[in-house]
XYZ file of C-alpha atoms in Angstrom:
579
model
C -30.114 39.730 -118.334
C -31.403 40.003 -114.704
C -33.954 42.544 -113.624
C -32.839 43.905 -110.451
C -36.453 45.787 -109.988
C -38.091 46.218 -106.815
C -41.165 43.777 -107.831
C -41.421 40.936 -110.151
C -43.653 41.633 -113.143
C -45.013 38.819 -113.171
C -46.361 37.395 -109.592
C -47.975 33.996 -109.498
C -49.439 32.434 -106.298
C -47.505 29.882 -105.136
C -49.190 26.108 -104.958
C -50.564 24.178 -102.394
C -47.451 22.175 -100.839
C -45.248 23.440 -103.550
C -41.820 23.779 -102.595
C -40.143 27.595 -102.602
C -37.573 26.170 -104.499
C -39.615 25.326 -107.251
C -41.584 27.839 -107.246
C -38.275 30.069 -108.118
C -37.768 28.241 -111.243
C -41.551 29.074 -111.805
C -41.219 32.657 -111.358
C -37.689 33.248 -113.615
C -39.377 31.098 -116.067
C -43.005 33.461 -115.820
C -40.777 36.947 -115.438
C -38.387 35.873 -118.261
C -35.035 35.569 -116.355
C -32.329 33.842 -118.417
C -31.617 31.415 -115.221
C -32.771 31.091 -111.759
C -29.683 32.944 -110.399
C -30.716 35.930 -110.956
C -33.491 35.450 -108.226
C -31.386 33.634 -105.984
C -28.956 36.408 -105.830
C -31.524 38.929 -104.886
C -31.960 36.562 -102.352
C -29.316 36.672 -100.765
C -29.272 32.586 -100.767
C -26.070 30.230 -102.216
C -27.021 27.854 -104.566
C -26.937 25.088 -102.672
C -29.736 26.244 -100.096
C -31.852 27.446 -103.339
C -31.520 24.219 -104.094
C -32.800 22.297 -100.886
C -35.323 24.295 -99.895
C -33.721 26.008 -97.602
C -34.462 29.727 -97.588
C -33.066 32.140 -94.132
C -35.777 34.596 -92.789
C -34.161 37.212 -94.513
C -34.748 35.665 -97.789
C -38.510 35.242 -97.343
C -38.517 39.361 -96.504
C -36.592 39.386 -99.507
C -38.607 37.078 -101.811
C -42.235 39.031 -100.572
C -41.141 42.226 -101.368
C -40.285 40.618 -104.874
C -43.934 39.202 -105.081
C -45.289 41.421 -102.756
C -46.904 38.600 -100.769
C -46.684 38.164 -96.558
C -44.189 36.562 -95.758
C -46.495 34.041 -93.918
C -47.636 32.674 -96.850
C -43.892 30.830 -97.614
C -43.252 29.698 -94.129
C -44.348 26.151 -94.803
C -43.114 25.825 -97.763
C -39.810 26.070 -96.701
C -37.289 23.516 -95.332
C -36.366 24.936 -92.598
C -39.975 24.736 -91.735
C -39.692 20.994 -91.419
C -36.117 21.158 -88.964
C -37.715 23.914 -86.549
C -40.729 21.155 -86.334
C -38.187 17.589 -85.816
C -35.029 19.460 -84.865
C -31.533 19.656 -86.668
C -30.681 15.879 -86.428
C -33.712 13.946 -87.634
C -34.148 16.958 -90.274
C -30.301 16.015 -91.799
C -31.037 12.407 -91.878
C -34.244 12.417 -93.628
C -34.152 15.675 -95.996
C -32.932 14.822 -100.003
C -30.018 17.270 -100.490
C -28.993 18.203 -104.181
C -31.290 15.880 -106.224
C -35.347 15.450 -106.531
C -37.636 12.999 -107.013
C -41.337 12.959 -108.314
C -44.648 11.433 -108.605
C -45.514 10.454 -112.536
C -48.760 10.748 -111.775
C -48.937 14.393 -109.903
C -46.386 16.152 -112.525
C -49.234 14.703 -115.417
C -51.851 16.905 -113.816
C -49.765 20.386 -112.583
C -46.096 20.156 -113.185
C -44.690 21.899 -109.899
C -41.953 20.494 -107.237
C -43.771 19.738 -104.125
C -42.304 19.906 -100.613
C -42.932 16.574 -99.175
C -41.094 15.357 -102.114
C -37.706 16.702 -100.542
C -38.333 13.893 -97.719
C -36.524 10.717 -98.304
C -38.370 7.551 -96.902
C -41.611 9.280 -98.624
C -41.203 6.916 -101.347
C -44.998 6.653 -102.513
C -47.359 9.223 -103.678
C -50.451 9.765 -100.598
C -53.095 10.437 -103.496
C -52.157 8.251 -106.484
C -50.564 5.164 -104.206
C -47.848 4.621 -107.355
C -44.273 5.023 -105.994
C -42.268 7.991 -106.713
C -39.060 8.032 -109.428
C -35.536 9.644 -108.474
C -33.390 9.188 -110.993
C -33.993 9.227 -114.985
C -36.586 6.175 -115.793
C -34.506 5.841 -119.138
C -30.626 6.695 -117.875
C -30.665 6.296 -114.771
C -28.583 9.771 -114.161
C -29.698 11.526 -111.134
C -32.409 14.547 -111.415
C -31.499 18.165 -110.126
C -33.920 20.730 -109.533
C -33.278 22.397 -112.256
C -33.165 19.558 -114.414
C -36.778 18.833 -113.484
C -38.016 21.937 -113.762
C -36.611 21.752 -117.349
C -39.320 18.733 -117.650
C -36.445 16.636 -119.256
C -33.469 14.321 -118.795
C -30.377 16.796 -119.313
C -28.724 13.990 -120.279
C -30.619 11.550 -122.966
C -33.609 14.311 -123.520
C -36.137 11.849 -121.981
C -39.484 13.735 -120.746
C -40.364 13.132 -117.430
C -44.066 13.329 -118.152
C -43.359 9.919 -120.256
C -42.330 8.339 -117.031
C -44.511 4.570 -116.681
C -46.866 4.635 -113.318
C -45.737 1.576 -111.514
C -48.735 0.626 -108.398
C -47.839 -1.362 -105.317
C -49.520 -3.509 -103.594
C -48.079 -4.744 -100.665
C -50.458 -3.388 -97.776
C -47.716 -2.776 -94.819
C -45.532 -0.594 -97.231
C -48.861 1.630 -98.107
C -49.872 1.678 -95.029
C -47.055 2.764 -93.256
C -46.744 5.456 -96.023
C -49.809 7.120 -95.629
C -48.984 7.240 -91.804
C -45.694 8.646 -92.328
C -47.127 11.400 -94.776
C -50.263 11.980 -92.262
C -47.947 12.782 -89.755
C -45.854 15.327 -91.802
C -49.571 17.178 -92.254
C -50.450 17.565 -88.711
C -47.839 16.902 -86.070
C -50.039 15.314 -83.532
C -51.354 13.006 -85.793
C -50.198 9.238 -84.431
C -48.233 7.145 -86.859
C -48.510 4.168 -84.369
C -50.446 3.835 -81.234
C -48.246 6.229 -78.647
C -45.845 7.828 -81.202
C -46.327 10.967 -83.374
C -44.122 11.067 -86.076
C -40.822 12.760 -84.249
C -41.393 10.222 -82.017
C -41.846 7.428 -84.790
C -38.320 8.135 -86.574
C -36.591 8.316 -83.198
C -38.048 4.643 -82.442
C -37.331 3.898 -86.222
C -33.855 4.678 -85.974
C -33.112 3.225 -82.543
C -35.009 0.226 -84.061
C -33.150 -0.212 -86.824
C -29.962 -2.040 -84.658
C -32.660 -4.698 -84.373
C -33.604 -4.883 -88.000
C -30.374 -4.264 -89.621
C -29.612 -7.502 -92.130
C -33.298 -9.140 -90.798
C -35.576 -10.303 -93.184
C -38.303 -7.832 -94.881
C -40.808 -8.582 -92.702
C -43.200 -7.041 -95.576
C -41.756 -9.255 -97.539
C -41.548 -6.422 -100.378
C -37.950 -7.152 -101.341
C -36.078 -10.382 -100.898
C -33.423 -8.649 -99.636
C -32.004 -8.358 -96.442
C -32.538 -5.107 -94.866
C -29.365 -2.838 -95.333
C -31.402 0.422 -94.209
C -31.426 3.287 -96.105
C -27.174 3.752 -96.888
C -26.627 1.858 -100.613
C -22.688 1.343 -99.254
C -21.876 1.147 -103.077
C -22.111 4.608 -104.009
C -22.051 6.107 -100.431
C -25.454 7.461 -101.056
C -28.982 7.314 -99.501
C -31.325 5.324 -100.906
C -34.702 6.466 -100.505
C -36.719 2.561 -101.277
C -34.303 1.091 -98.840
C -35.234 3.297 -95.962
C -39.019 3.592 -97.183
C -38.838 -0.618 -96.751
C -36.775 0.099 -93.454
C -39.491 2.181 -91.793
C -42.194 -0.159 -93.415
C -40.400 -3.049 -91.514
C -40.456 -0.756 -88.170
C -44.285 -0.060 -89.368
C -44.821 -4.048 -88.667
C -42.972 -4.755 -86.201
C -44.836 -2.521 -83.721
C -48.427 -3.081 -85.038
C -49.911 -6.013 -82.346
C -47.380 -5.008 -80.119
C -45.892 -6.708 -78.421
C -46.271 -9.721 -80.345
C -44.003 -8.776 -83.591
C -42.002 -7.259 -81.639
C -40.980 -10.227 -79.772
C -40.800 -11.829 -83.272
C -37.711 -9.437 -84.418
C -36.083 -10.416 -81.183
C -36.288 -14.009 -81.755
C -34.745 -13.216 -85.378
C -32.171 -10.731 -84.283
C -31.115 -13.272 -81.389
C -30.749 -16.380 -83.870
C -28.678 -14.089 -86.699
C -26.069 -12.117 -84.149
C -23.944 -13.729 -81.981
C -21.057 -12.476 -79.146
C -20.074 -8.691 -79.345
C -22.092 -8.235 -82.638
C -25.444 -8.839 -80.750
C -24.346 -6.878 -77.438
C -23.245 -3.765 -79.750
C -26.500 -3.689 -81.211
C -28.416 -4.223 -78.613
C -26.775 -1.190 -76.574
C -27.988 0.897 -80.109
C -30.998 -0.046 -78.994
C -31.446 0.445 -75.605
C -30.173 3.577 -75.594
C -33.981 5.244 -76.407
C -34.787 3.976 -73.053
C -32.730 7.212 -71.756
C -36.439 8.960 -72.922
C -38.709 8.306 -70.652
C -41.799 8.569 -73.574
C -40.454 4.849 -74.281
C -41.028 3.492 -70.803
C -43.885 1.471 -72.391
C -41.423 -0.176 -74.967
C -39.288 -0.537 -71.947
C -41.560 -2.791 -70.213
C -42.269 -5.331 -72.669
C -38.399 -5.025 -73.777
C -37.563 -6.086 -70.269
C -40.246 -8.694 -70.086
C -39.030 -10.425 -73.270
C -35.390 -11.052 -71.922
C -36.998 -12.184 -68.043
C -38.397 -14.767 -70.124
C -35.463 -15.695 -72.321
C -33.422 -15.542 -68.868
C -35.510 -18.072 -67.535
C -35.490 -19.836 -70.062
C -32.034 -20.413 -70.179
C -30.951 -18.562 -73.109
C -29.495 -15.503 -71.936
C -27.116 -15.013 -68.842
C -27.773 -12.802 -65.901
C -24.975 -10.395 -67.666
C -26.674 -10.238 -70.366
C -27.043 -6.587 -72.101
C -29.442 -4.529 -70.085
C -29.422 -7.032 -66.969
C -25.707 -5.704 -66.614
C -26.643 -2.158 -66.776
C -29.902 -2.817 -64.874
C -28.859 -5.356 -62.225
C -31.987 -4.829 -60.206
C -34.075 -6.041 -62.962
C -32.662 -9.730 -61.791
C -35.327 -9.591 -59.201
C -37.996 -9.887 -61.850
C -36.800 -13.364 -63.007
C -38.443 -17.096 -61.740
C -35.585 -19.021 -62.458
C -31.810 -18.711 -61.372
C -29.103 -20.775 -62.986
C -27.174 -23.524 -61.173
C -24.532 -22.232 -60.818
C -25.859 -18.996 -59.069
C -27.560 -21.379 -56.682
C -24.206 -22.888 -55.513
C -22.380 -19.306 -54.961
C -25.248 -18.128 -53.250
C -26.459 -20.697 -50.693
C -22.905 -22.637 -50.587
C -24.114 -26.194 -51.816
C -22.636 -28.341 -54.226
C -24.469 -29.749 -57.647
C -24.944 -33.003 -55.782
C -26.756 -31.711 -53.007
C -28.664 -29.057 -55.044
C -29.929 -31.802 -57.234
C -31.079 -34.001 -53.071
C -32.850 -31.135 -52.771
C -34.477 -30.943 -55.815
C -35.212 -35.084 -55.569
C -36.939 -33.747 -52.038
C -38.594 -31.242 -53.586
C -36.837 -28.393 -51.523
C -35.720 -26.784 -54.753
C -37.229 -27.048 -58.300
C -35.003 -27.923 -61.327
C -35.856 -27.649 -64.666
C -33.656 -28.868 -67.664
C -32.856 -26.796 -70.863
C -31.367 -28.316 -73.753
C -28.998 -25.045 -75.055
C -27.138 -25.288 -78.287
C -26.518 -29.049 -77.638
C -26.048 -28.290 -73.906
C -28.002 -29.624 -70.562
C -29.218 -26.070 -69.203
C -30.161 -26.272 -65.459
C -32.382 -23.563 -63.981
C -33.805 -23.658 -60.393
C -37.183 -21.920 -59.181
C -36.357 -18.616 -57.699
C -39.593 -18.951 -55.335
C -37.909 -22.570 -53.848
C -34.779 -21.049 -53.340
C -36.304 -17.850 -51.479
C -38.018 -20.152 -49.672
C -34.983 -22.512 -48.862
C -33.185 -19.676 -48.161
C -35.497 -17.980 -45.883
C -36.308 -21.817 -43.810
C -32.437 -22.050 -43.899
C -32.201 -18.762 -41.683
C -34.764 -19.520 -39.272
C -33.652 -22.884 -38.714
C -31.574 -23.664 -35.446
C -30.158 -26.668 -33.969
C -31.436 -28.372 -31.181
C -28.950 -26.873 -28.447
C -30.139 -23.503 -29.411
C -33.256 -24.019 -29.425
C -32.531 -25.342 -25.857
C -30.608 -22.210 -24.739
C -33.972 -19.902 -26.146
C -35.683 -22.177 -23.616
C -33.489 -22.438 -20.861
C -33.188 -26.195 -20.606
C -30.961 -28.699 -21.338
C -30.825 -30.836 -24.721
C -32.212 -33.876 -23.586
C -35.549 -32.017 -21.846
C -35.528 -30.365 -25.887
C -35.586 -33.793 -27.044
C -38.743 -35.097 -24.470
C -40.740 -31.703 -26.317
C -40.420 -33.042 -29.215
C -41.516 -36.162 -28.579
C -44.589 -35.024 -27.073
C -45.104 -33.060 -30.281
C -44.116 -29.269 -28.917
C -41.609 -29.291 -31.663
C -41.841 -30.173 -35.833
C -38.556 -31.208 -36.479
C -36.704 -30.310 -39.783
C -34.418 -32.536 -42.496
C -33.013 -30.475 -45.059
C -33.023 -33.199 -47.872
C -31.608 -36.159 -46.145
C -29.636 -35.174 -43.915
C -30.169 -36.789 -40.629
C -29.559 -33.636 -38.284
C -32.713 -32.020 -37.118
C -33.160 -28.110 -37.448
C -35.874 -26.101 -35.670
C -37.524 -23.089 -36.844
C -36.460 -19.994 -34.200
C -40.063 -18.742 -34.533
C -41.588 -21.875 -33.058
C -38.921 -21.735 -30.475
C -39.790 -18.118 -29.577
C -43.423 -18.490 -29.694
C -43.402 -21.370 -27.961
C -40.942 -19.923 -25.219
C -43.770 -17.310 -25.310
C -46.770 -19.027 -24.396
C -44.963 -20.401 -21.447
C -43.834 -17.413 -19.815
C -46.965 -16.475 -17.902
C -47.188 -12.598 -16.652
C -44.838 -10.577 -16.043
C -44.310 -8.659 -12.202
C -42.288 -6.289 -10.660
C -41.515 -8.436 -7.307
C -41.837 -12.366 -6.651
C -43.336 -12.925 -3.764
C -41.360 -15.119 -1.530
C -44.489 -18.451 -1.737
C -43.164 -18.956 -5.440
C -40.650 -21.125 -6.239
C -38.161 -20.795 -9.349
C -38.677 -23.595 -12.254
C -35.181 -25.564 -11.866
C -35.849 -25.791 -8.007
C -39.006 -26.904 -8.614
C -37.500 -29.403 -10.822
C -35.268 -30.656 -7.705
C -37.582 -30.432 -5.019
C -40.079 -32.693 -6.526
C -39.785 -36.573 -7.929
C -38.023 -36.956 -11.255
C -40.603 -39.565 -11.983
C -43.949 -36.731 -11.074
C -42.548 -32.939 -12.232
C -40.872 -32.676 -15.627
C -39.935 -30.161 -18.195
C -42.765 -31.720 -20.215
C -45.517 -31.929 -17.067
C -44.765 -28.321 -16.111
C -45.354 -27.003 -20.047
C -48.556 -29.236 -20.293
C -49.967 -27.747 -17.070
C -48.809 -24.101 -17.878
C -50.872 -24.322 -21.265
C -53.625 -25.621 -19.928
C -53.554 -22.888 -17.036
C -52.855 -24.811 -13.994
C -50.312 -23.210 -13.731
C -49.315 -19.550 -13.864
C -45.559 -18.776 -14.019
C -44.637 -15.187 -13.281
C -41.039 -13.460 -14.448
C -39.747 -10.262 -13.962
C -38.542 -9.558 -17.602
C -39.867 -9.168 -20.628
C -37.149 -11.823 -22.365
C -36.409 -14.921 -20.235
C -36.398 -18.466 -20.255
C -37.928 -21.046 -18.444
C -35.123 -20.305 -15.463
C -36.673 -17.075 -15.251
C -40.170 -18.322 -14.180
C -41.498 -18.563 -10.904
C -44.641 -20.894 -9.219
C -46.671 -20.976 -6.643
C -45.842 -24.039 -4.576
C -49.612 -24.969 -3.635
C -50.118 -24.634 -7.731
C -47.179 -27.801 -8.440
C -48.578 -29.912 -5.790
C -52.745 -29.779 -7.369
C -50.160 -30.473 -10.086
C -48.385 -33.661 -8.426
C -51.512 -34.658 -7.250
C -52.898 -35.177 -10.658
C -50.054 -36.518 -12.373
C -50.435 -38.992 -9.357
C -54.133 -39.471 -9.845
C -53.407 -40.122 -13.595
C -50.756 -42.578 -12.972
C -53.105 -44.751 -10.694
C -55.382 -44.903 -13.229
C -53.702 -45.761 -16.031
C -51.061 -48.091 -14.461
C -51.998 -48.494 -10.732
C -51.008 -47.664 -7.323
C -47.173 -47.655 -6.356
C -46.039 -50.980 -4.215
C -45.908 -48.600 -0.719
C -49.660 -46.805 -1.509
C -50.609 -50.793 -1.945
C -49.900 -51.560 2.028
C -50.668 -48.358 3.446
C -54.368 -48.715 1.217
C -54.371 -52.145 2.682
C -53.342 -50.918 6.303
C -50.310 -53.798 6.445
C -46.939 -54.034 6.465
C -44.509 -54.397 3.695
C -43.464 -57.484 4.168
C -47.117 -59.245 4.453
C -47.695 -57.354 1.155
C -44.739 -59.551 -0.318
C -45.500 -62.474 1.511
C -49.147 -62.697 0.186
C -47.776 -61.644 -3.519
C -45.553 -64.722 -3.199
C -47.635 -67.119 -1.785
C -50.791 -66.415 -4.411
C -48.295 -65.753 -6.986
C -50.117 -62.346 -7.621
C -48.263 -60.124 -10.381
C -47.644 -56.694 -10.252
C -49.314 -55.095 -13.270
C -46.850 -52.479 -14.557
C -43.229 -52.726 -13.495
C -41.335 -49.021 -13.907
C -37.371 -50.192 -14.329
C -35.415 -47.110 -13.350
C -32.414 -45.508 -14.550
C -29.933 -47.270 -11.431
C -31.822 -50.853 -12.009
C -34.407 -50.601 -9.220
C -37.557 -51.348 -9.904
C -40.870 -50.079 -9.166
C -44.396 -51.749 -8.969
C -47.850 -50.591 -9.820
C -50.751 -52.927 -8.906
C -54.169 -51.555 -10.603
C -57.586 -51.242 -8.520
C -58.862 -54.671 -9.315
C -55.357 -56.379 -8.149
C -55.474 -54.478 -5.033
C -59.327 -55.673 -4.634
C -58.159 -59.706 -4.796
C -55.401 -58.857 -2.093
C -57.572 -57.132 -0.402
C -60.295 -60.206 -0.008
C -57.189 -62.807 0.437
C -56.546 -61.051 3.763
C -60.143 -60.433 4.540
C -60.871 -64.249 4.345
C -57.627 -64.979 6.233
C -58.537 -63.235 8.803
C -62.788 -63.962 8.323
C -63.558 -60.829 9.321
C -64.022 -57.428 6.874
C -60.884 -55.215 5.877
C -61.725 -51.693 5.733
């Protein structure tokens, strides 16, 4: 019969990390009570949440007035304790409901439930290191609470202090244990570098779309990993998700390095949606920004695998991250071709004139090709500041053919884009250039100066070119002025007195290299033309340079020691001295 006093009798202290639903069972068993009811009633609680460890505020209040202890002292023994710490959602997924398991070892020395046996993947015991036993060692049937308490199977009358101690050994599963039980102590406590425990099972269980029919990378079972759901029965299964969390234990110890390891796997053993559904599972804990870390090296794996060939720029979180493309070195083929507009034939000139880079991936039986992103940015950005050779003569101002005489005095470097034959010009050169030539700009030209294109028809073809005047304006003989700040060559101006100096040089140079022109010859010589041929003929003296111009004329240079022999032929004609 139940006592329905205002205290217990009977009021033992309850144990370190004892749960408060054991310690029920201890007190109706202490106080006399014909079954546990009785207290839960005065409680106020169901028998479900006596069960679980699961006890309202109200019910503490209730349960110290009973034992007349503060209320404080229960807090942590409660289950609720544990969901106000990792929230409703982790709580339900890791918290045994309607069953119990134990530690052989810890019931031998002070039979009591403890709380941190209510938590599923805690599957060893922190002080004995021999795993922990949920269901009858001799029946297999399933172990209440209250069956526990009893201290025997309530169905074959085995006693559950005859239960065998069974030790592992394998170091990843212990060690991931104690971390896992560390961090239910003390919630700051690091279970791997960067995550506390909350922070641990929400990587664990994002994680676990990676891991799900993998290998055990602890290579405790043989079996693939299934997590913690046994499918069979519909039921959790506590070893399964103890190896599950051992497995995310490994995985992200040496990070990144086994990390990168269960990618490889989980690449090779899913294929087509499969692989992108998981994936997604994944990549959704990248929503918290504590995982920007995982994030990184996440990203970094698959900018390797895309230039490598085995993933596609679609690929999972390239298609929800698009800008992430700009990370990658190398760009498939194909995207080459839609993006600069050339065909595989001439991509692959290009790469045999090392303008791009190709490299060649053999892909599930299948040639891979893969271009440099660096030569294409550079192709690209060449390709847009090249221009052809008429435009680079409208930046100048002249025509095509005076373009052409540039660059074959070396003004211009000429550009083949594989082997083509056209020549391209970089618009930089052609603005610089156009820049250097300009001279200083004015507000008035004075009326002495004289424009470039009349300058070009006031003065000999053969003396005054588009070449002469750009070789004398960089070397500062002469000084163009313009009005504007853009212009081209038709927009400069020179002084007059500045192009003949000019003329006079060009005509200086000439002499020297090739010789005086036929009429300088008989005006040097003080005689007429036709002497000067006469005495050419009759001594059968050569001109030393012959110019052929453009309407068939010719034109003939005689050099300083040539015009010294005519010069003494008429001197001894004459037998006196020719000045």
């Amino acid at each position: 019969m139940c006592d329905y006093s205002k205290t217990m009798l009977i009021r033992p202290l309850i144990q370190q990390n004892e749960s408060l639903s054991g310690f029920l069972y201890r007190l109706q068993h202490m106080n006399g009570y014909a079954s546990v009811s009785c207290i839960v009633s005065q409680l106020g609680l169901s028998a479900s949440t006596s069960q679980n460890n699961e006890f309202s505020g109200k019910a503490l209040e209730k349960l110290g007035e009973l034992t007349l202890d503060e209320v404080e002292m229960y807090e942590k023994h409660n289950g609720y304790y544990l969901q106000n710490i990792f929230g409703v959602d982790l709580y339900t997924k890791i918290i045994m409901k309607n069953r119990v398991k134990y530690c052989p070892a810890c019931i031998k020395e002070n039979f009591f439930h403890r709380v941190i046996w209510n938590i599923i993947p805690i599957q060893m015991c922190y002080h004995h290191q021999n795993l922990m036993v949920d269901s009858c060692p001799k029946c297999g049937s399933q172990i209440s609470l209250g069956t526990f308490m009893n201290q025997e199977c309530n169905k074959c009358s085995f006693s559950f202090l005859d239960t065998h101690i069974t030790i592992t050994t394998n170091s990843i599963f212990l060690e991931s244990q104690k971390q896992i039980i560390e961090g239910f102590r003390d919630n700051n406590f690091l279970v791997i570098d960067k995550c506390n425990l909350v922070q641990f099972f929400r990587l664990a269980y994002h994680s676990f779309h990676l891991l799900i029919e993998a290998r055990d990378y602890t290579e405790l079972s043989h079996d693939n990993l299934l997590f913690f759901h046994n499918r069979a029965k519909g039921e959790k299964s506590g070893m399964k998700m103890a190896i599950a969390l051992a497995n995310v234990y490994w995985m992200y110890l040496d990070f990144p390095n086994r990390f990168y390891v269960v990618l490889d796997d989980f690449l090779d053993r899913n294929k087509k949606m499969q692989r992108y559904g998981r994936l997604k599972g994944f990549e959704s804990i990248f929503n918290d920004s504590t995982f920007l870390w995982l994030k990184e090296s996440y990203v970094s794996y698959f900018i390797k695998q895309i230039d490598e060939g085995m993933v596609r720029k679609d690929f999972s979180i390239f298609k929800k991250e698009p800008e992430l493309l700009l990370k990658r070195s190398r760009v498939r083929r194909e995207e080459v071709r839609q993006d600069i507009g050339n065909g595989y034939d001439k991509l692959h000139e290009l790469n045999d004139n090392k303008k791009h880079q190709i490299v060649t991936k053999l892909t599930k039986g299948k040639n891979i090709y893969l271009v440099e992103k660096s030569k294409i940015e550079d192709y690209l950005r060449i390709r847009e500041n090249l221009i052809s050779k008429k435009e680079v003569g409208l930046i100048l101002g002249i025509r095509v053919k005076s373009v052409q005489k540039l660059v074959d005095s070396g003004y211009f470097t000429p550009i083949k884009i594989a082997n083509s034959l056209k020549e391209m010009f970089n618009i930089h050169e052609a603005k610089e250039f156009m820049g250097k030539c300009k001279g200083s700009m004015v507000t008035i030209i004075e009326p002495s100066l004289i424009s470039f294109h009349e300058a070009l028809k006031k003065y000999p073809a053969n003396s005054l070119t588009v070449v002469k005047i750009v070789e004398f304006t960089l070397s500062g003989q002469l000084k163009p002025q313009h009005l504007t700040h853009f212009g081209t060559f038709a927009e400069n101006y020179y002084y007059e007195h500045d192009l003949q100096n000019c003329l006079q040089l060009i005509k200086m140079k000439r002499e020297n290299d090739i010789g005086f022109v036929f009429n300088d010859v008989f005006k040097k010589l003080k005689i007429g033309d036709r002497r000067l041929w006469r005495i050419l003929k009759e001594q059968d003296i050569q001109a030393d340079f012959t110019l052929i111009m453009k309407n068939g004329r010719k034109k003939y240079y005689f050099k300083e020691e040539t015009v010294l022999k005519i010069k003494e032929i008429i001197s001894s004609s004459k037998g006196v001295k020719v000045n």
